[in-house]
């Protein structure tokens, strides 16, 4: 459970604009005290041309100018970032804001400006001239490092100008979401090795006949989106209490307080303590994440596509880019094994029955809404069929092919009703026949039912 909670904590920190700047500010503070101690110790040779050798007034003026300019630039950079977030929310959807918040480049830029400002302030307060009532002290090494930080900040400002204009481009946003999708597939779905699904299905016969009558539900203590389930903790609880746990929800679902999270067999072992322990294994949050929810990045790509083909925007090219990335993700997905719903302990005894995602559900999430809203757009309809044809070349199981065939059929039917020109319909029909051709191959693996 520690790994799941640490993963969620890191996700929260990574999605905040204060964590990295705060860490950099602490580093700048430590650097300032270190350089001041070196200057006071007078043990470092500073007879180099690049070391600051001016007096106290010059050092004050220099560091004061750097500090003042840095806080001004930081305020400007923050304002530009807020504008970029507003553009992202209006053009791509509010659910994409989290991706912008996770952008490490913006966080480092803000951290650099703030760190330079803090460093200059800490060094500035230690500079004393002859008429200040103190012994003269000009920390030459510390001032030199301040100049170096100012030069670095100028480079970071140039980077920020380029970066801020790049991250709001549709191609950049779509690519980032696609990378999240592929990362989630790699994380949640095993390679094409190990036990096959036919053996997994044997778990059905291991469920006690009296499970439905004797099992009692574990109800949710909180409210929010289910971001992750600690499988190891659930398995540990089930083994310790000698239970069979059937999950009623999966990551990505919205949980209402008092709704069923799981069924526990035998029900007589359900206590307040057990209810709390199982609830602790379900990590809830205010929004969905891709940590254990592969459907979330699919929905994000679909949302961008739907906004692009809306009458207010009318940008089918962006929608086509989203369809391309969805097809790439599904091509990746069909080459992986969907994890078994049946989880066993070390003694090969069934302990947990999970609520898993299905290929049909993910394909429906990827294509249904785009098909419904883009039925009168020839380019979008054609690209949907081309995407299905591409996925079909990677699909070797008949049940997956049936899902793709179903989507191709309803796309063709919708185009017949939504397209007014006969030639447009013929172009769509040609792509449909290509899908059928790719599905009718000799390498099909029969159903596992």
JSON list of C-alpha atoms in Angstrom, two decimals, residues 17-18 20-26 28-29 67 70-75 78 106-121 149 153:
[
{"chain": "A", "resi": 17, "resn": "UNK", "atom": "CA", "xyz": [3.25, 24.62, -9.11]},
{"chain": "A", "resi": 18, "resn": "UNK", "atom": "CA", "xyz": [4.79, 25.02, -5.68]},
{"chain": "A", "resi": 20, "resn": "UNK", "atom": "CA", "xyz": [9.72, 22.23, -7.54]},
{"chain": "A", "resi": 21, "resn": "UNK", "atom": "CA", "xyz": [10.02, 26.03, -6.97]},
{"chain": "A", "resi": 22, "resn": "UNK", "atom": "CA", "xyz": [10.02, 25.40, -3.21]},
{"chain": "A", "resi": 23, "resn": "UNK", "atom": "CA", "xyz": [12.80, 22.81, -3.54]},
{"chain": "A", "resi": 24, "resn": "UNK", "atom": "CA", "xyz": [14.82, 25.16, -5.73]},
{"chain": "A", "resi": 25, "resn": "UNK", "atom": "CA", "xyz": [14.32, 28.00, -3.25]},
{"chain": "A", "resi": 26, "resn": "UNK", "atom": "CA", "xyz": [15.71, 25.80, -0.46]},
{"chain": "A", "resi": 28, "resn": "UNK", "atom": "CA", "xyz": [19.27, 28.62, -3.37]},
{"chain": "A", "resi": 29, "resn": "UNK", "atom": "CA", "xyz": [19.18, 29.39, 0.34]},
{"chain": "A", "resi": 67, "resn": "UNK", "atom": "CA", "xyz": [16.67, 40.75, -7.45]},
{"chain": "A", "resi": 70, "resn": "UNK", "atom": "CA", "xyz": [13.88, 38.54, -11.24]},
{"chain": "A", "resi": 71, "resn": "UNK", "atom": "CA", "xyz": [10.71, 39.13, -9.22]},
{"chain": "A", "resi": 72, "resn": "UNK", "atom": "CA", "xyz": [9.29, 41.15, -12.12]},
{"chain": "A", "resi": 73, "resn": "UNK", "atom": "CA", "xyz": [10.13, 38.45, -14.64]},
{"chain": "A", "resi": 74, "resn": "UNK", "atom": "CA", "xyz": [8.69, 35.78, -12.31]},
{"chain": "A", "resi": 75, "resn": "UNK", "atom": "CA", "xyz": [5.41, 37.71, -12.10]},
{"chain": "A", "resi": 78, "resn": "UNK", "atom": "CA", "xyz": [3.35, 33.41, -13.94]},
{"chain": "A", "resi": 106, "resn": "UNK", "atom": "CA", "xyz": [7.17, 25.72, -16.37]},
{"chain": "A", "resi": 107, "resn": "UNK", "atom": "CA", "xyz": [7.84, 24.67, -12.79]},
{"chain": "A", "resi": 108, "resn": "UNK", "atom": "CA", "xyz": [11.61, 24.85, -13.27]},
{"chain": "A", "resi": 109, "resn": "UNK", "atom": "CA", "xyz": [11.32, 28.27, -14.93]},
{"chain": "A", "resi": 110, "resn": "UNK", "atom": "CA", "xyz": [9.37, 29.72, -12.02]},
{"chain": "A", "resi": 111, "resn": "UNK", "atom": "CA", "xyz": [11.74, 28.02, -9.58]},
{"chain": "A", "resi": 112, "resn": "UNK", "atom": "CA", "xyz": [14.78, 29.53, -11.31]},
{"chain": "A", "resi": 113, "resn": "UNK", "atom": "CA", "xyz": [13.48, 33.09, -11.11]},
{"chain": "A", "resi": 114, "resn": "UNK", "atom": "CA", "xyz": [12.36, 32.75, -7.50]},
{"chain": "A", "resi": 115, "resn": "UNK", "atom": "CA", "xyz": [15.59, 31.04, -6.46]},
{"chain": "A", "resi": 116, "resn": "UNK", "atom": "CA", "xyz": [17.72, 33.76, -8.04]},
{"chain": "A", "resi": 117, "resn": "UNK", "atom": "CA", "xyz": [15.64, 36.41, -6.26]},
{"chain": "A", "resi": 118, "resn": "UNK", "atom": "CA", "xyz": [16.02, 34.69, -2.87]},
{"chain": "A", "resi": 119, "resn": "UNK", "atom": "CA", "xyz": [19.75, 34.14, -3.38]},
{"chain": "A", "resi": 120, "resn": "UNK", "atom": "CA", "xyz": [20.36, 37.81, -4.19]},
{"chain": "A", "resi": 121, "resn": "UNK", "atom": "CA", "xyz": [18.36, 38.96, -1.16]},
{"chain": "A", "resi": 149, "resn": "UNK", "atom": "CA", "xyz": [22.49, 32.94, -11.73]},
{"chain": "A", "resi": 153, "resn": "UNK", "atom": "CA", "xyz": [17.94, 33.15, -15.68]}
]
